[in-house]
C-alpha positions in Angstrom: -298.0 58.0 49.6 -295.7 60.5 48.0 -293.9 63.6 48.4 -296.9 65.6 47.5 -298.5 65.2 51.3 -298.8 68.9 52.8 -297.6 67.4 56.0 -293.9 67.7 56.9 -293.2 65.9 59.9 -294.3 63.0 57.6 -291.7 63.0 54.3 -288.6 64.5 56.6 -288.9 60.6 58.5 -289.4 58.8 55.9 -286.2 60.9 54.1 -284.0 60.5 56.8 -284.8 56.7 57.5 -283.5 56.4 53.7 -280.6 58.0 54.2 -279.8 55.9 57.3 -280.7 52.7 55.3 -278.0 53.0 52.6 -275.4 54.4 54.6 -274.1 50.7 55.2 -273.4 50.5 51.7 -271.0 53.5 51.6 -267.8 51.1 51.8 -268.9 50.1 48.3 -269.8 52.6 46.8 -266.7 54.4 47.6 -264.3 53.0 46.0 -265.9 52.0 43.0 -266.6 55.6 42.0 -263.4 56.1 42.7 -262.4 53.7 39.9 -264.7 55.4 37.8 -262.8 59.0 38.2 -259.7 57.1 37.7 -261.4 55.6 34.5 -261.9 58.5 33.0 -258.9 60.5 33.5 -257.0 57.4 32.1 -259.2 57.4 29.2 -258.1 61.1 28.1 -260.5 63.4 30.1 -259.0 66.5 32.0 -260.3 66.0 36.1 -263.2 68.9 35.6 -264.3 66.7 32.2 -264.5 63.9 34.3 -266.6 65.5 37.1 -268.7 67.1 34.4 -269.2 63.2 33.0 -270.0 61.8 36.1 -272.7 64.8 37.0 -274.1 65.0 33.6 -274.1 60.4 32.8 -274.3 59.6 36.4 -274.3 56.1 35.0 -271.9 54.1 37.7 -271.1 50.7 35.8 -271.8 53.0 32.6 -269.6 55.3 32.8 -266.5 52.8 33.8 -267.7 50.9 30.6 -267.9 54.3 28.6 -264.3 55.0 29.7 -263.0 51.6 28.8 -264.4 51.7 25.6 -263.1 55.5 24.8 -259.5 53.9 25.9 -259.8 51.2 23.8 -260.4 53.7 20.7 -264.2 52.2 20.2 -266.4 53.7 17.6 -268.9 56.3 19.2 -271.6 53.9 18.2 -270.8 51.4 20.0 -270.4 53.3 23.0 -273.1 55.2 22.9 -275.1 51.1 22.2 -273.3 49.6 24.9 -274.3 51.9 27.7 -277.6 51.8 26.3 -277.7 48.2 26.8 -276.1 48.2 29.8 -278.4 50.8 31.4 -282.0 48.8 30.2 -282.0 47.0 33.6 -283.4 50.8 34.9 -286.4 50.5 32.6 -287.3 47.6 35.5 -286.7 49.4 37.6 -288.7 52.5 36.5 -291.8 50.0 35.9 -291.3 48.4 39.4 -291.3 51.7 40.9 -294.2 53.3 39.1 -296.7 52.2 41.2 -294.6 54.0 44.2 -294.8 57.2 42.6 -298.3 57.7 41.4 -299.5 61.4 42.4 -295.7 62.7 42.2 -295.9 65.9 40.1 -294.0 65.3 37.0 -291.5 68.2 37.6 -290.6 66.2 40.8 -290.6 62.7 38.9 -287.3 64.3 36.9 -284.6 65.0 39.3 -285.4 61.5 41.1 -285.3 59.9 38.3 -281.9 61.2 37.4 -281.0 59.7 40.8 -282.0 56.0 40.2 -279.1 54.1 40.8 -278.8 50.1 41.2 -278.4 50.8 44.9 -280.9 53.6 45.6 -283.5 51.0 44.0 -282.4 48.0 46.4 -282.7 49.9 49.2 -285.8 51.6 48.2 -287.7 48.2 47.0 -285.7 46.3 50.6 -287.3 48.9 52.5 -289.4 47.9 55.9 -293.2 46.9 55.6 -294.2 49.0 57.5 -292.6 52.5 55.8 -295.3 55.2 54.5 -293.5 57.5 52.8 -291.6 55.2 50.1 -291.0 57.9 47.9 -289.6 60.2 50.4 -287.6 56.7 51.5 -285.9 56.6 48.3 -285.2 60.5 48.2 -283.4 59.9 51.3 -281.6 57.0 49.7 -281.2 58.2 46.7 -279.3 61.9 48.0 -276.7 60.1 49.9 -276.0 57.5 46.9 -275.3 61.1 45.3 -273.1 62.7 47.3 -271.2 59.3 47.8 -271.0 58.6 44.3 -269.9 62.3 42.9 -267.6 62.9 45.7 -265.4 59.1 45.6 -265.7 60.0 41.4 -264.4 63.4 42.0 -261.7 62.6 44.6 -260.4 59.5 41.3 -260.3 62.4 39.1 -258.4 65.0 40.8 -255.5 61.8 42.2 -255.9 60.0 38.6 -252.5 58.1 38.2 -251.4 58.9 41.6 -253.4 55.9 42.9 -250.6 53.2 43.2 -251.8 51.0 40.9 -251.2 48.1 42.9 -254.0 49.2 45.2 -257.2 46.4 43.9 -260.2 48.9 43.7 -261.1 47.7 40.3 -262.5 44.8 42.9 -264.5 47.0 44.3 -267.3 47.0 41.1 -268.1 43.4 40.8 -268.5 43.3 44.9 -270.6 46.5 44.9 -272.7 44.7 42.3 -272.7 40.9 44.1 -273.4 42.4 47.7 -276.6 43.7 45.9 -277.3 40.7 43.8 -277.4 37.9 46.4 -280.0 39.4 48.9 -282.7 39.3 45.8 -281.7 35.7 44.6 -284.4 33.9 45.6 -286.3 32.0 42.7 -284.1 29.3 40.8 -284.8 31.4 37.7 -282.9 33.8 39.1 -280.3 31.8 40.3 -279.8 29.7 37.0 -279.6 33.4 35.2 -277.2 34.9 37.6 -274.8 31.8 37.5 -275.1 30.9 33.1 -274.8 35.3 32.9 -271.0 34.6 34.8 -270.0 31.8 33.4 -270.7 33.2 29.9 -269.1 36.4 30.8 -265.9 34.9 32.2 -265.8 32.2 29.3 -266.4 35.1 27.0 -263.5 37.3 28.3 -261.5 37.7 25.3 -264.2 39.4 23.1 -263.5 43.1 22.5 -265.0 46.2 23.6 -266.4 44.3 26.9 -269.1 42.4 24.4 -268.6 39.3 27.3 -271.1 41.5 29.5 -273.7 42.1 26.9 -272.9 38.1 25.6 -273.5 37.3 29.5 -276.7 39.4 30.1 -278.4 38.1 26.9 -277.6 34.7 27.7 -278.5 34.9 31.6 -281.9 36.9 30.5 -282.6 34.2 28.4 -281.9 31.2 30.2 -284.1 32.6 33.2 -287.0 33.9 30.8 -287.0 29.8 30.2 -286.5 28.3 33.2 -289.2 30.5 34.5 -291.5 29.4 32.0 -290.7 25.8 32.7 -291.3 26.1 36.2 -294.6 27.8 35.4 -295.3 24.4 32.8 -294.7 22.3 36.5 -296.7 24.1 38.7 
């Protein structure tokens, strides 16, 4: 099924039942593109540079990173490598997805595409058995994570330092991220991966330029890749 059907009582649904599934993750979403506004303007950027960066990157945990990194006075390199890494995970995604968008005209395949975020895809691949329209489901989904996103990003830009600073939204990223995680942890692969990737990020704090989260992801990939293969050996 896919946005191409000539029938219009069938994709407006399907669109609006997306929308409805991902309003409950607003609260997260909120605040931690909030953070990333705030990011930004802290890392040199006037408020319209940092809207422009969120519109055009629309990256979430890669534009915080980007910002962090521009702060720190990191070599464009590096930046530019890190939120490549960073942003891999949506080449899954893309390939899990494919199958849902087969008959999509390419010109439509763009904009939602620009609009895969780690949410959007959660909610999309979470979605009811029974749904027809995925594709329409994740337009849906995918809209309101873009509205929700741009507008807590631009609201961080425009109050920048006048956030008291003793307000904790920099909480808000890692329990956007875990409230996604733990509904999809279901294999002990994936459990042993999530819990080594942690424990080697936290050990592996004091490395610069935020290498502890590529240092965490290479080690949690790898450690599931083999206990996955292990269990396999078993079965």
């Amino acid at each position: 099924m896919s946005l191409s059907t000539s029938d219009p009582h069938v994709t407006a649904p399907a669109f609006w039942r997306g929308l409805r599934a991902f309003a409950p993750l607003i609260p997260g979403v909120v605040p931690f593109s909030m953070v990333a506004g705030i990011a930004a303007v802290q890392a040199g950027f006037t408020p319209a540079q940092s809207i422009a960066f969120s519109l055009i990157g629309y990256a979430g945990s890669a534009q915080l990173i980007a910002s962090q990194m521009v702060t720190a006075h990191a070599p464009t390199v590096l930046i530019v490598l890190s939120s490549l890494i960073v942003n891999l995970r949506f080449a899954m995604y893309s390939a899990s997805m494919l199958p849902l968008f087969v008959g999509v005209p390419l010109l439509r395949r763009w904009p939602l595409a620009y609009g895969l975020t780690d949410q959007s895809f959660a909610v999309t691949m979470g979605r009811p058995a029974t749904e027809t329209s995925p594709v329409a489901y994740y337009a849906g989904a995918t809209a309101l994570m873009w509205l929700t996103w741009q507008s807590g990003t631009a609201v961080g830009a425009l109050l920048g330092a006048r956030i008291p600073a003793s307000w904790p939204l920099e909480f808000a990223v890692p329990l956007s991220f875990i409230a996604l995680l733990i509904p999809v942890l279901r294999t002990k692969p994936q459990l042993l991966a999530a819990a080594v990737s942690a424990l080697v990020a936290v050990a592996a704090h004091s490395l610069p330029f935020r290498l502890n989260l590529i240092l965490g992801a290479a080690c949690g990939v790898a450690v599931g890749l083999l206990a996955q293969r292990t269990q396999a050996g078993q079965e």
